[in-house]
Short mmCIF file of N, CA, C and O in Angstrom, two decimals:
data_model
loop_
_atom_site.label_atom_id
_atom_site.label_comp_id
_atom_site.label_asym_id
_atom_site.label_seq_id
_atom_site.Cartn_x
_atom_site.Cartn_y
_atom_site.Cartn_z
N UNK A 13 130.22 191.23 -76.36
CA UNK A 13 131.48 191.66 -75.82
C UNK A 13 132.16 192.54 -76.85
O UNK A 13 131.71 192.56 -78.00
N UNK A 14 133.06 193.15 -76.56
CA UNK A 14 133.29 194.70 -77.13
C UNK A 14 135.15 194.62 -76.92
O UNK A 14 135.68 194.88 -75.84
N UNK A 15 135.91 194.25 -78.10
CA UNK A 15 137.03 194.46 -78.50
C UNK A 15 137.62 195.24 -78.83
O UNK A 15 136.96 195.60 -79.80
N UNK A 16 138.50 195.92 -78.79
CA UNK A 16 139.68 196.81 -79.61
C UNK A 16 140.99 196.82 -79.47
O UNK A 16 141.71 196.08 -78.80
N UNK A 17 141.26 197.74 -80.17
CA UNK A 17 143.21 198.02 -80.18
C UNK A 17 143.36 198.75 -81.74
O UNK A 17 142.65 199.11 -82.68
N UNK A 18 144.70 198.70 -81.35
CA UNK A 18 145.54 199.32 -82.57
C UNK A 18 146.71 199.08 -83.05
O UNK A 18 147.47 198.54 -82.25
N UNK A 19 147.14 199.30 -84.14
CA UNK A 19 148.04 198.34 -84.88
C UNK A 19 148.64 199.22 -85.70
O UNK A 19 147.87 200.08 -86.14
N UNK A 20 149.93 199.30 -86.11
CA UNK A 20 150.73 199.98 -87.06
C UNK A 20 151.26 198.97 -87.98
O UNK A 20 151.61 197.85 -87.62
N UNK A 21 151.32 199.50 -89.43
CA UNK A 21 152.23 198.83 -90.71
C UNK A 21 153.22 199.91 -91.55
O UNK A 21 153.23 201.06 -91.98
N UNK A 22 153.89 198.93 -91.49
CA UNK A 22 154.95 200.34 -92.30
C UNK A 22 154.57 200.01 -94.02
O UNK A 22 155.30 199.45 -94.84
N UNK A 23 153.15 200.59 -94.24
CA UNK A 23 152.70 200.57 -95.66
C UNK A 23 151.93 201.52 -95.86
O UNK A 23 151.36 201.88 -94.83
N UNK A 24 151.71 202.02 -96.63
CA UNK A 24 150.84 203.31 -97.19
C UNK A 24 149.45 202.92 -96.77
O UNK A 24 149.23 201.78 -96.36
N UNK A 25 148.35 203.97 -96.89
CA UNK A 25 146.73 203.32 -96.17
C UNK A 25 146.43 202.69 -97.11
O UNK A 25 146.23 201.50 -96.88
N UNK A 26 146.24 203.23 -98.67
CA UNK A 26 145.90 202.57 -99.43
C UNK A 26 146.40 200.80 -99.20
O UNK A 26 145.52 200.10 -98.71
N UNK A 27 147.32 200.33 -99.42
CA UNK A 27 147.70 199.31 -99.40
C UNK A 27 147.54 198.21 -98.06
O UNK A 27 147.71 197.00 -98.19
N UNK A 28 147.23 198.80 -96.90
CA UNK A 28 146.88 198.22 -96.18
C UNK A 28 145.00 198.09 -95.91
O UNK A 28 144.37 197.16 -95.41
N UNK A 29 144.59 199.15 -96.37
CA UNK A 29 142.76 199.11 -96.57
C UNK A 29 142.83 197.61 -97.95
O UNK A 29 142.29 196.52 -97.75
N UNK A 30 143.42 197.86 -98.92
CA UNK A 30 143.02 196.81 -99.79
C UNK A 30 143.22 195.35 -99.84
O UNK A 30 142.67 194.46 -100.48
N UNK A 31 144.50 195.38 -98.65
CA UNK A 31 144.71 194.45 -97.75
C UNK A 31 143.65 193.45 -96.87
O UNK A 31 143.42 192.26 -96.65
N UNK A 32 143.27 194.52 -96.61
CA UNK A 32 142.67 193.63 -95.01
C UNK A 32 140.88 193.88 -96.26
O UNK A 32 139.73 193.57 -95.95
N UNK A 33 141.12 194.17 -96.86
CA UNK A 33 139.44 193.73 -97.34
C UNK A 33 139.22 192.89 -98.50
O UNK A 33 138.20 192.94 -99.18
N UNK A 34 140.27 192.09 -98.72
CA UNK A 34 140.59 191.31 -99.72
C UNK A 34 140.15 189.95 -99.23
O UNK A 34 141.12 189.42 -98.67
N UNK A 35 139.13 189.22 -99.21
CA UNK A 35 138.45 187.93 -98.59
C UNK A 35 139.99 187.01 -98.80
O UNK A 35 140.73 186.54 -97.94
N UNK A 36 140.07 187.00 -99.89
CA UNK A 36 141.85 185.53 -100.15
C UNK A 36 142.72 185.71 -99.18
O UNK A 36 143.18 184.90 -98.37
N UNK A 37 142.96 187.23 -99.38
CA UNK A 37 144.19 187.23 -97.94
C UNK A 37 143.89 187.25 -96.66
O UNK A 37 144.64 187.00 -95.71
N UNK A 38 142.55 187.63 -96.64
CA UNK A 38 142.31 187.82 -94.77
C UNK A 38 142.23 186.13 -94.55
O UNK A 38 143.09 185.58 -93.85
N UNK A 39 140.90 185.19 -95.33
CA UNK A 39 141.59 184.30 -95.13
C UNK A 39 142.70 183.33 -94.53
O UNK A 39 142.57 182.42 -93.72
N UNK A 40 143.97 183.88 -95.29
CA UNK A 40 145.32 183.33 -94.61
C UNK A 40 145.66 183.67 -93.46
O UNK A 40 146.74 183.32 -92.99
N UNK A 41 144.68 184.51 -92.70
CA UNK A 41 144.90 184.87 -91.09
C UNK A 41 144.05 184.93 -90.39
O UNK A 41 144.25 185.56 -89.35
N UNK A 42 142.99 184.44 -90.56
CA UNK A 42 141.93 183.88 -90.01
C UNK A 42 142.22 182.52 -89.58
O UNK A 42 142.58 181.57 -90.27
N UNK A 43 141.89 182.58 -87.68
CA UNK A 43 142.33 181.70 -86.91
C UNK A 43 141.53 180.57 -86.86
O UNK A 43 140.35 180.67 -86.53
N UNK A 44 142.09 179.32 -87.20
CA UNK A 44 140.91 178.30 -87.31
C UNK A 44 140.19 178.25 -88.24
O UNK A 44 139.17 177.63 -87.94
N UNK A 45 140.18 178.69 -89.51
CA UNK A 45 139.80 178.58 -90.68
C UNK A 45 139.93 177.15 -91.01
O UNK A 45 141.00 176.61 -90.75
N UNK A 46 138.98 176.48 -91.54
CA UNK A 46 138.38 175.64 -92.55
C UNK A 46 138.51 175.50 -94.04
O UNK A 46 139.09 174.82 -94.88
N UNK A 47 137.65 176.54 -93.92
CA UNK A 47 136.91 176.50 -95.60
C UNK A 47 136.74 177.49 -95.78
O UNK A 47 136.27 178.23 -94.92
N UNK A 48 137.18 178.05 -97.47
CA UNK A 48 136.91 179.89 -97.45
C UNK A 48 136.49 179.88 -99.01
O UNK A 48 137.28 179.59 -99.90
N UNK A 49 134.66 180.34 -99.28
CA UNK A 49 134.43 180.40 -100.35
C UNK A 49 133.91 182.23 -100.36
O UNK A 49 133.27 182.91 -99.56
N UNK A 50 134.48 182.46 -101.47
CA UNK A 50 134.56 183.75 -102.25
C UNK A 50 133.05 183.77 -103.35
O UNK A 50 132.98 183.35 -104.50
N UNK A 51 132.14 184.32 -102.64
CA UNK A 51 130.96 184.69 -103.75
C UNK A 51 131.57 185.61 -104.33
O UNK A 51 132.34 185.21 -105.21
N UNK A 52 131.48 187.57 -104.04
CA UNK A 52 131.83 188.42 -105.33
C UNK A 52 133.02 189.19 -103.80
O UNK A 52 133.53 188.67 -102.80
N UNK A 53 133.03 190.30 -104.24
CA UNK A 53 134.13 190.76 -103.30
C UNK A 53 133.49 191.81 -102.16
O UNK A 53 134.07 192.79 -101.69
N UNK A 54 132.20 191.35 -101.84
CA UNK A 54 131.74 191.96 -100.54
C UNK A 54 130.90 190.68 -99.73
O UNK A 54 130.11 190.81 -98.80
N UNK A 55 131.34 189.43 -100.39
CA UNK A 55 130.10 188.87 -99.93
C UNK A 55 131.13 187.06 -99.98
O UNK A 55 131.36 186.44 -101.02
N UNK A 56 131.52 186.65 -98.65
CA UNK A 56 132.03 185.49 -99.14
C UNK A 56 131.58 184.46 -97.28
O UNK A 56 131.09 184.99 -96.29
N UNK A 57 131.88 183.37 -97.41
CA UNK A 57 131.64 182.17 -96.32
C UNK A 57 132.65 181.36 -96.02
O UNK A 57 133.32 180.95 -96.97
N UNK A 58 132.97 181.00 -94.82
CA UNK A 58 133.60 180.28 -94.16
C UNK A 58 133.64 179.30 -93.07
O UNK A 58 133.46 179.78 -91.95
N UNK A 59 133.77 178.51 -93.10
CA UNK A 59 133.66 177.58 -91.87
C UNK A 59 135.05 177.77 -91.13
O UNK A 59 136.14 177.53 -91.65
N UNK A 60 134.84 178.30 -89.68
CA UNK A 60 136.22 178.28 -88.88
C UNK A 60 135.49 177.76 -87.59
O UNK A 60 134.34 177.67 -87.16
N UNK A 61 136.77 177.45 -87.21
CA UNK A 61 136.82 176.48 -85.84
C UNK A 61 137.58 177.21 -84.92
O UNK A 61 138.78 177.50 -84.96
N UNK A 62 136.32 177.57 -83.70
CA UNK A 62 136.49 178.33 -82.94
C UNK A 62 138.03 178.46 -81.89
O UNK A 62 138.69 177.43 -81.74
N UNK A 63 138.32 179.28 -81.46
CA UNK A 63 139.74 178.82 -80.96
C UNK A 63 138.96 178.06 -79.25
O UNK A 63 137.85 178.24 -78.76
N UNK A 64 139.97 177.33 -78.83
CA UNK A 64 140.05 176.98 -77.28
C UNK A 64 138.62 176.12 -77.54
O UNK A 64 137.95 176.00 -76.52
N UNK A 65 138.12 175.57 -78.61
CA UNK A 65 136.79 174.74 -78.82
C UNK A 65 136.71 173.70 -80.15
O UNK A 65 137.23 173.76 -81.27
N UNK A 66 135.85 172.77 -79.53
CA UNK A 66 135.42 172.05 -80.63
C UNK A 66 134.61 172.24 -81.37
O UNK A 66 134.01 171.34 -81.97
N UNK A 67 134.38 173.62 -81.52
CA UNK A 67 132.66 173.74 -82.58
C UNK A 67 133.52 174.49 -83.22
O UNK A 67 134.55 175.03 -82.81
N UNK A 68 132.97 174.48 -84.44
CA UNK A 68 132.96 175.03 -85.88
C UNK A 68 131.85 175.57 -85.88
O UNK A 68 130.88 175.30 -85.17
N UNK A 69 132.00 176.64 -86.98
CA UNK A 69 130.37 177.40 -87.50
C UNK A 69 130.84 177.77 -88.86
O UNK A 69 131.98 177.84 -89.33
N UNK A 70 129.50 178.04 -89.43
CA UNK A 70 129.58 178.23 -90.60
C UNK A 70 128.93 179.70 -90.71
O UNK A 70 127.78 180.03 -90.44
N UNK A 71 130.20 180.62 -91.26
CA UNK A 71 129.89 182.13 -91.14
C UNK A 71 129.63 182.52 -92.48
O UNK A 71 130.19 181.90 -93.39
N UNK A 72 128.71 183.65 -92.79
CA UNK A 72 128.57 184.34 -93.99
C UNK A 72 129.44 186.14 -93.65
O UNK A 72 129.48 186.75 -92.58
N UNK A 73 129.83 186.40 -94.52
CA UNK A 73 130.98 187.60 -94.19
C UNK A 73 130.25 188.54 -95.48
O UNK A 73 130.09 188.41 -96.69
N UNK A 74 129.88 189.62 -94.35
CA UNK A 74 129.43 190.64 -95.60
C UNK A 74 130.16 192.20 -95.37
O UNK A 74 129.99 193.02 -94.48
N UNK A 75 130.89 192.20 -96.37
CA UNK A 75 131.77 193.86 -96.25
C UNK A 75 131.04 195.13 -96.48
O UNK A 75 131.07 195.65 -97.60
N UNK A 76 130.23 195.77 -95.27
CA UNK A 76 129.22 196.33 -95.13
C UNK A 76 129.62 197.83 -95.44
O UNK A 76 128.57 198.48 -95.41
N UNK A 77 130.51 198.52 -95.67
CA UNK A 77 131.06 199.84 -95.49
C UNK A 77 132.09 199.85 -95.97
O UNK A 77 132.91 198.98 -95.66
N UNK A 78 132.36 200.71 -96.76
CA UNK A 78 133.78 200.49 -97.40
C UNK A 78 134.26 202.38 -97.83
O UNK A 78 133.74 203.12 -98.66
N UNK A 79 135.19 202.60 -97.06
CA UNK A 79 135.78 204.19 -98.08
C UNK A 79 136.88 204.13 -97.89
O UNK A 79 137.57 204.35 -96.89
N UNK A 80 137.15 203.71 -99.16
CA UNK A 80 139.01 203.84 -99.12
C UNK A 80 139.67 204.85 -98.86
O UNK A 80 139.04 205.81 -98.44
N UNK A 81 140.57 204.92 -98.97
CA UNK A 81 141.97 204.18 -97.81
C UNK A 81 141.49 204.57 -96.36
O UNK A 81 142.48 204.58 -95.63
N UNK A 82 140.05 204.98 -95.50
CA UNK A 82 140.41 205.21 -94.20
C UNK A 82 139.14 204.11 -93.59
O UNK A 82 139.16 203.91 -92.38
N UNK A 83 138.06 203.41 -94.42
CA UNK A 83 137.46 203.20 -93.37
C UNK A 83 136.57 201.48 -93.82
O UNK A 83 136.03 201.15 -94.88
N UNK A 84 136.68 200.99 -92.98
CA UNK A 84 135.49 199.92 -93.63
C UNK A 84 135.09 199.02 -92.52
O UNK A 84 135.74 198.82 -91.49
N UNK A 85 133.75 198.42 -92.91
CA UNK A 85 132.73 197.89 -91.61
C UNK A 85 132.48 196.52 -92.36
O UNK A 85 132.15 196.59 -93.54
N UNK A 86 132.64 195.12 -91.69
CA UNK A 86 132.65 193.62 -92.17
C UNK A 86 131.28 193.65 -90.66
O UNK A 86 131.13 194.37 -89.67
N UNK A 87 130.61 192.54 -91.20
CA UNK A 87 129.86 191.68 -90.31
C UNK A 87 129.92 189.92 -90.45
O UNK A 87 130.13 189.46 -91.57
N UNK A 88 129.75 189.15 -89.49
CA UNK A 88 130.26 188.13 -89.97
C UNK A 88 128.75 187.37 -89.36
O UNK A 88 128.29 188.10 -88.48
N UNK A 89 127.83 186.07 -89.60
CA UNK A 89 127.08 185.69 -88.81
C UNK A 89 127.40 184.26 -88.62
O UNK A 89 128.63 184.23 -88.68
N UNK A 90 126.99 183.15 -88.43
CA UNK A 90 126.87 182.14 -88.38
C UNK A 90 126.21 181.54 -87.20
O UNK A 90 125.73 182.30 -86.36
N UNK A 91 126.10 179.83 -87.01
CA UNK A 91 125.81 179.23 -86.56
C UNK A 91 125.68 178.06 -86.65
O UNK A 91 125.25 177.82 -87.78
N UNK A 92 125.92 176.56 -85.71
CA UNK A 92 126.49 175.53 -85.81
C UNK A 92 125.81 174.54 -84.51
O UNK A 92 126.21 174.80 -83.37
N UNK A 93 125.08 173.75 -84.65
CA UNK A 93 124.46 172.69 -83.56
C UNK A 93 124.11 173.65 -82.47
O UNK A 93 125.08 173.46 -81.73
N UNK A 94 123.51 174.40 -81.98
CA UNK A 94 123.40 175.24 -80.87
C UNK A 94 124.56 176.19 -80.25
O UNK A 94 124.86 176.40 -79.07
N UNK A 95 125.11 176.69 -81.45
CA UNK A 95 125.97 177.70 -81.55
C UNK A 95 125.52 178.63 -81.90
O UNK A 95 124.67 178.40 -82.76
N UNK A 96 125.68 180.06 -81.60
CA UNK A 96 126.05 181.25 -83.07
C UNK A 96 126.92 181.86 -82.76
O UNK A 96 127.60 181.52 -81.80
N UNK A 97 127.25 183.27 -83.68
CA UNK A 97 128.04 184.21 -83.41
C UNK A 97 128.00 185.53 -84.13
O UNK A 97 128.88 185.50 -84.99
N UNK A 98 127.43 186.54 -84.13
CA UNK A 98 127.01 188.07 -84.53
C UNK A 98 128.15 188.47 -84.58
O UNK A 98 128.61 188.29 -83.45
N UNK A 99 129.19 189.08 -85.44
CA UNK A 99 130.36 189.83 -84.99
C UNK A 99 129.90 190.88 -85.92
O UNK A 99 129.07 190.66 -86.80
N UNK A 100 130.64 192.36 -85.65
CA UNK A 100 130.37 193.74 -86.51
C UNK A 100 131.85 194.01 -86.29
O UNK A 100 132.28 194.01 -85.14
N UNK A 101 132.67 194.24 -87.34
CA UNK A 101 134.19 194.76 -86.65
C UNK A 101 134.26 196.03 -87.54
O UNK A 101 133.42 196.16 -88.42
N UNK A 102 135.15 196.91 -87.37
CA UNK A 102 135.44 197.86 -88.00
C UNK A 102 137.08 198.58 -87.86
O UNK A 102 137.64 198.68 -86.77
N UNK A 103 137.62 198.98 -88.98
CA UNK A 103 138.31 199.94 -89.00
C UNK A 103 138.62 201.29 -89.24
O UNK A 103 138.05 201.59 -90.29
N UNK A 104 139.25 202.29 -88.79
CA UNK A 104 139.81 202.79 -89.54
C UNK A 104 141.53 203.09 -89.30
O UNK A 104 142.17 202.94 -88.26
N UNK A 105 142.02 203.56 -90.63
CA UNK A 105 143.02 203.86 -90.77
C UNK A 105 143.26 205.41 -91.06
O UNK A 105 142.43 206.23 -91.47
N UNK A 106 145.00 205.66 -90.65
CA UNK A 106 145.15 207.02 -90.84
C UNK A 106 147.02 206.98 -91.02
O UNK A 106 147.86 206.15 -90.69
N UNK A 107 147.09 208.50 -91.81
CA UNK A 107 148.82 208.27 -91.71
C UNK A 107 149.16 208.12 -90.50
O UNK A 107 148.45 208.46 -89.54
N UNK A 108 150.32 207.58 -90.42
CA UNK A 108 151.31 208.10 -89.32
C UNK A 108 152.52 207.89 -89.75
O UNK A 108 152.62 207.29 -90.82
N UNK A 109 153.76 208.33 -89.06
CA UNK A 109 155.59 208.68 -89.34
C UNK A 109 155.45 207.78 -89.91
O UNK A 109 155.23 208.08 -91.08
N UNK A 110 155.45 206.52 -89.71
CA UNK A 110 156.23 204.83 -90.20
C UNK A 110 155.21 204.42 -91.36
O UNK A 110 155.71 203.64 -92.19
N UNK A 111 154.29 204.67 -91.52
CA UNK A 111 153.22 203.97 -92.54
C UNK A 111 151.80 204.52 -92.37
O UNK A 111 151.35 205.55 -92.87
N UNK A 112 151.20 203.65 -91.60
CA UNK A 112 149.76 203.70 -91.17
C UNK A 112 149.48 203.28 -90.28
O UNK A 112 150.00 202.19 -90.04
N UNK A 113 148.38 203.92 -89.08
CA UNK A 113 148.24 203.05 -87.99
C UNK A 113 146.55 203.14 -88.23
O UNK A 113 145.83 203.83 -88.96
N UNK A 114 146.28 201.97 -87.11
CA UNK A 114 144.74 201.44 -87.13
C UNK A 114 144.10 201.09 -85.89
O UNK A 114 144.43 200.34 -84.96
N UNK A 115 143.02 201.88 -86.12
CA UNK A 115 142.22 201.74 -84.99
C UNK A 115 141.16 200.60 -85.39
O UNK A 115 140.61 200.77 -86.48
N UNK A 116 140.80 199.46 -84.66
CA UNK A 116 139.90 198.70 -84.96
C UNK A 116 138.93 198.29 -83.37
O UNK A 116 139.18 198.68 -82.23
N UNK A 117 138.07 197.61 -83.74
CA UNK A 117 137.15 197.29 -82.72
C UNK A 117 136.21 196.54 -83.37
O UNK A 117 136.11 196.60 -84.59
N UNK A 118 135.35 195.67 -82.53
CA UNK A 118 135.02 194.47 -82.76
C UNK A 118 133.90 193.99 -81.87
O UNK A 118 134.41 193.39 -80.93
N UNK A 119 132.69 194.00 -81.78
CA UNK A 119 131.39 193.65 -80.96
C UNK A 119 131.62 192.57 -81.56
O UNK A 119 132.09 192.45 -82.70
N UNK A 120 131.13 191.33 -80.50
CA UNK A 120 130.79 190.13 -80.64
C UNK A 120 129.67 189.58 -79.72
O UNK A 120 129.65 189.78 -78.50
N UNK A 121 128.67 188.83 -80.47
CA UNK A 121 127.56 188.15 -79.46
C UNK A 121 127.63 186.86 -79.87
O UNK A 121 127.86 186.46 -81.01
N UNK A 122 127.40 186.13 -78.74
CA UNK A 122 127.58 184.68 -78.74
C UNK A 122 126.46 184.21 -78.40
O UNK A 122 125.95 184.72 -77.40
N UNK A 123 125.71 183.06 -79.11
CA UNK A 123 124.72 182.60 -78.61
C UNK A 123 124.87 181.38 -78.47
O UNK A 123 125.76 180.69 -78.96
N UNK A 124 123.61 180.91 -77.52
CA UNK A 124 123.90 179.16 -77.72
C UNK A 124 124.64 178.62 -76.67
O UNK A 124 124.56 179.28 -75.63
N UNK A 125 125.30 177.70 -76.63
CA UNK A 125 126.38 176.93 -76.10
C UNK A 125 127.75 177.95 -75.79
O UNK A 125 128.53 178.05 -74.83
N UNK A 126 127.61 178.69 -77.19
CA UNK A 126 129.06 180.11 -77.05
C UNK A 126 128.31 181.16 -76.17
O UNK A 126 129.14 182.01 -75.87
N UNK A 127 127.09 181.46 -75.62
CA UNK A 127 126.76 182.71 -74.96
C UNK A 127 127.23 181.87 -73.51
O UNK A 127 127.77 182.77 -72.87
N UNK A 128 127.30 180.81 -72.80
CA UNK A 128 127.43 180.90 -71.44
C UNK A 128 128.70 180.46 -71.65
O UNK A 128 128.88 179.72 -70.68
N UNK A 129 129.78 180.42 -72.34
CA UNK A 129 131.24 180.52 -72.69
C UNK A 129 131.81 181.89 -72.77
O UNK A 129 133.01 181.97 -72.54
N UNK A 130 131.09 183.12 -73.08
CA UNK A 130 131.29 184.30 -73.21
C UNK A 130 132.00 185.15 -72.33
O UNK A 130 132.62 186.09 -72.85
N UNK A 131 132.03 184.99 -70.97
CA UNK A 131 133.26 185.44 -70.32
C UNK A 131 134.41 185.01 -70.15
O UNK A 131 135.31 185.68 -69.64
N UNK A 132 134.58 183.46 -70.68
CA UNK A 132 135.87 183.04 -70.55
C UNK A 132 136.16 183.34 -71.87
O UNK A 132 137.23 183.94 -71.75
N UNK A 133 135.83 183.30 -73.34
CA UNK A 133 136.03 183.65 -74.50
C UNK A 133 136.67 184.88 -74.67
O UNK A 133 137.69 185.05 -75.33
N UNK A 134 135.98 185.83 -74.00
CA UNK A 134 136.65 187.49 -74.06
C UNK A 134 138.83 187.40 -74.20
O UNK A 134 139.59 187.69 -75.13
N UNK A 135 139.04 186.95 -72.98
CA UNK A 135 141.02 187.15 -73.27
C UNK A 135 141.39 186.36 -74.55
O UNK A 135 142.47 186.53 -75.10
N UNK A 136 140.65 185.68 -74.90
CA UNK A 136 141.07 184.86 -75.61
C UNK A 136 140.86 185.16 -77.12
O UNK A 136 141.61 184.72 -77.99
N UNK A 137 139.59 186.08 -77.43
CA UNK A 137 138.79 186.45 -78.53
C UNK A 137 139.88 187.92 -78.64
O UNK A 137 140.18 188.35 -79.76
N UNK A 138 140.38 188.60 -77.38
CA UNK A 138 141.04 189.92 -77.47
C UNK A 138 142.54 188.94 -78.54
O UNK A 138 142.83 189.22 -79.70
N UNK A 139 143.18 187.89 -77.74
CA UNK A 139 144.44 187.75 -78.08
C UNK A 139 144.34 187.01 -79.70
O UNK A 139 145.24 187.24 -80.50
N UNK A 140 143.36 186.27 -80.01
CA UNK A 140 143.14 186.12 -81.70
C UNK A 140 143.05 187.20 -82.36
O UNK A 140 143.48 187.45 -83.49
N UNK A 141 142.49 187.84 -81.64
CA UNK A 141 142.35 189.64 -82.90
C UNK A 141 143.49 190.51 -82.59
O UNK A 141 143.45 191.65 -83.06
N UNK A 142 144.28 190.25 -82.04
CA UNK A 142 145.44 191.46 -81.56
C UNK A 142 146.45 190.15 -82.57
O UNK A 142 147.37 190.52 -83.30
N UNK A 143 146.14 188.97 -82.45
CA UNK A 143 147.33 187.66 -83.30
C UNK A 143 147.26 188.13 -85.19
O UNK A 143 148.07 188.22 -86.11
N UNK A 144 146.03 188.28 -85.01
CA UNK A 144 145.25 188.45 -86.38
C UNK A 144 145.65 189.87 -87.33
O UNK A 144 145.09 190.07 -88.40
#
């Protein structure tokens, strides 16, 4: 399933690219978060608990693309008792009047127990990432 939107901050790009690719702080807004271990700064794991569910998974997060201040590509994988979850998200950023605005988008595959959950997941997977 295939996410997007866009988002404005009244902050310079720089400061919002170093933002959102900072594992500690995304962290603190990551829905259903667990557990958040930091290997080096492209490469860290988490256990989060899915929203609207009782499964947890245990994701590896690798920051696949990176060009500051306009662009960068995360993949996330995991899997949990006959769960998984493939995500590829991406941004970019650009000026605008007030700060910076952002275009992002977000493929997700669900397998397992989460693939025949996958159409009811979609409003719900849109409104965590538009929360997020």
């Amino acid at each position: 399933m295939r996410i997007e939107g866009t988002r404005s901050f009244a902050a310079p790009r720089e400061q919002v690219w170093d933002a959102l690719v900072d594992p500690q702080l995304l962290g603190e807004f990551l829905p259903g978060l667990e557990s958040l271990k930091v290997k080096d700064e492209t490469h860290w794991s988490a256990v989060m608990r899915l929203p609207m569910s009782p499964i947890s998974l245990d994701l590896d997060f690798e920051l696949r693309e990176r060009s500051r201040p306009a662009h960068a590509l995360l993949s996330a994988k995991g899997k949990r008792l006959g769960a998984s979850a493939d995500v590829q998200t991406n941004f970019d950023l650009s000026e605008a009047a007030a700060g910076t605005k952002m275009d992002w988008s977000a493929d997700v595959e669900l397998g397992g127990m989460l693939g025949r959950l996958a159409p009811a997941m979609r409003p719900v997977a849109q409104r965590q990432a538009e929360k997020f």
